[in-house]
PDB file of C-alpha atoms in Angstrom:
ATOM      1  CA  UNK A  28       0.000   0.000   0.000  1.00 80.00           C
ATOM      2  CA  UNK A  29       1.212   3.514  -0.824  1.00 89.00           C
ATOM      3  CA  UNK A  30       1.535   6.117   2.270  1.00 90.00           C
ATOM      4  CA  UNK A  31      -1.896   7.400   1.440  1.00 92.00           C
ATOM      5  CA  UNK A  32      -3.700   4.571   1.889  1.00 94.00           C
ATOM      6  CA  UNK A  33      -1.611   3.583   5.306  1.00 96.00           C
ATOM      7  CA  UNK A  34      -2.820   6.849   6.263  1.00 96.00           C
ATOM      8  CA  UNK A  35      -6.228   6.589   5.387  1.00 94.00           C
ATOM      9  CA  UNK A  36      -6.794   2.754   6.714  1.00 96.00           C
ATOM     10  CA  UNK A  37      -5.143   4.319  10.253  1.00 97.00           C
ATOM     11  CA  UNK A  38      -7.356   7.056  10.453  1.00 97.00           C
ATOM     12  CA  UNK A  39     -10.234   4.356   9.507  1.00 95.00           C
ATOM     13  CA  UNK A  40      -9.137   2.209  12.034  1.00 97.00           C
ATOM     14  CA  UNK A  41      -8.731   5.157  15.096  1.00 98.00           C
ATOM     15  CA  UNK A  42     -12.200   6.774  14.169  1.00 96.00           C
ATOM     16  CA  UNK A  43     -14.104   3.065  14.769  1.00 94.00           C
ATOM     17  CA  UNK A  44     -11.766   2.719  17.851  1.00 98.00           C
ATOM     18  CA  UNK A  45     -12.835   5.743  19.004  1.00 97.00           C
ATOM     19  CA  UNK A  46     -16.384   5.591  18.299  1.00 91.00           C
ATOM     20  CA  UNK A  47     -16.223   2.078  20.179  1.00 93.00           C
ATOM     21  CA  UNK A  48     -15.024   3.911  23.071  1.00 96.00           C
ATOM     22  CA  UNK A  49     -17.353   6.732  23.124  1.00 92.00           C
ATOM     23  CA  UNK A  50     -20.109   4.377  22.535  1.00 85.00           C
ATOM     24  CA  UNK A  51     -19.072   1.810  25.725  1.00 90.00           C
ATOM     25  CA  UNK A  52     -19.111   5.441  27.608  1.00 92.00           C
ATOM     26  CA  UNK A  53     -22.225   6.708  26.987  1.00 87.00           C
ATOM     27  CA  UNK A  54     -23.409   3.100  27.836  1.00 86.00           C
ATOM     28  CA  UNK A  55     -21.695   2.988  31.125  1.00 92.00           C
ATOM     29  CA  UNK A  56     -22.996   6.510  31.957  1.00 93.00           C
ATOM     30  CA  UNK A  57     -26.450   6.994  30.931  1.00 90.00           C
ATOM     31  CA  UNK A  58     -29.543   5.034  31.106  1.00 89.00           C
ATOM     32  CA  UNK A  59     -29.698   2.221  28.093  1.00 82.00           C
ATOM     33  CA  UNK A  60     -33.337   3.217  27.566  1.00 86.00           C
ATOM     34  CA  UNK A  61     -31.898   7.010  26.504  1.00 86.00           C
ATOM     35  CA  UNK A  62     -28.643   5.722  24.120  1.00 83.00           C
ATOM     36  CA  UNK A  63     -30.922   2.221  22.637  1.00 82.00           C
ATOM     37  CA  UNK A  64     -33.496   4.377  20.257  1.00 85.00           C
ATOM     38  CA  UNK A  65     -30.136   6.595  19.181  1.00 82.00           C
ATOM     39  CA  UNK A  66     -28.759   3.252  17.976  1.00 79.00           C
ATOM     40  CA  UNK A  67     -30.988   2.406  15.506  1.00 82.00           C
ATOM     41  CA  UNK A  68     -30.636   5.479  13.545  1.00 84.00           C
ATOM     42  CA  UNK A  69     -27.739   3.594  12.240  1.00 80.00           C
ATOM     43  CA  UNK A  70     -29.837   1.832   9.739  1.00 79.00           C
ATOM     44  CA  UNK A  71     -31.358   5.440   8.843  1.00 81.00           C
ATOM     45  CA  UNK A  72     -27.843   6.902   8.603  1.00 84.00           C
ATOM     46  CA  UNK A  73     -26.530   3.287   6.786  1.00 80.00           C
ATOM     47  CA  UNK A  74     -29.003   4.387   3.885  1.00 81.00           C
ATOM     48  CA  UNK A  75     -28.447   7.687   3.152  1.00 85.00           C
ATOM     49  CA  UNK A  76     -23.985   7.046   3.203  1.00 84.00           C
ATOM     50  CA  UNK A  77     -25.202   4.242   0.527  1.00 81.00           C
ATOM     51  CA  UNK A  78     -27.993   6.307  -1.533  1.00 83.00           C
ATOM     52  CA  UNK A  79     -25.587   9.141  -1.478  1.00 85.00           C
ATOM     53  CA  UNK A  80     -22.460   7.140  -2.498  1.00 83.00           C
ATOM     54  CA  UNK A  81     -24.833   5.621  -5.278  1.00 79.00           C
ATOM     55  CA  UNK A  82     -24.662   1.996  -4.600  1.00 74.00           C
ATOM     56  CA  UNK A  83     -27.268   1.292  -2.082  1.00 70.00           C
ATOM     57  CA  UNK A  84     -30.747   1.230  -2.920  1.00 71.00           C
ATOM     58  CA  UNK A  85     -33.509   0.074  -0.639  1.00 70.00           C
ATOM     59  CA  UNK A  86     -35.633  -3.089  -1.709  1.00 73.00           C
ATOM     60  CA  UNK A  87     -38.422  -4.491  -0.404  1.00 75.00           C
ATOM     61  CA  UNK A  88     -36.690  -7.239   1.394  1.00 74.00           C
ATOM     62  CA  UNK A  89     -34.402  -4.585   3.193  1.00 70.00           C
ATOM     63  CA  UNK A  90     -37.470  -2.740   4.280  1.00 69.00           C
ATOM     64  CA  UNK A  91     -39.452  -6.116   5.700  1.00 76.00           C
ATOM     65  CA  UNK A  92     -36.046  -6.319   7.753  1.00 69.00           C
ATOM     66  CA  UNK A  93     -36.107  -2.785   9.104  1.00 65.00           C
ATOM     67  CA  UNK A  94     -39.920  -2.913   9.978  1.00 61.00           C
TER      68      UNK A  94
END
């Protein structure tokens, strides 16, 4: 891999690390009933990274599992 990539895949790698850590934090310090519902926004978010990057369209067997 050229120095770019190294650099990208690190800063990959330290921004999940992070957000693992942040996320065990706010777990730890605030009631799970408050951080749960924030958590599945992720599907929300995972959809709109994918229709805006242009490869991810929702069918109706992705919707049936989000329902």
């Amino acid at each position: 891999p050229r120095k770019e990539d190294i650099l990208w895949i690190s800063l990959i790698g330290i921004s999940g690390t992070l957000g693992q850590y942040f996320l065990t934090y706010a777990y730890m310090n605030a009631p799970a009933g408050i951080i749960a519902p924030i958590e599945y926004t992720r599907i929300v978010w995972g959809l709109l990274f994918g229709l805006y990057l242009g490869d991810t369209f929702l069918d109706l067997k992705s919707s049936l599992g989000v329902a």
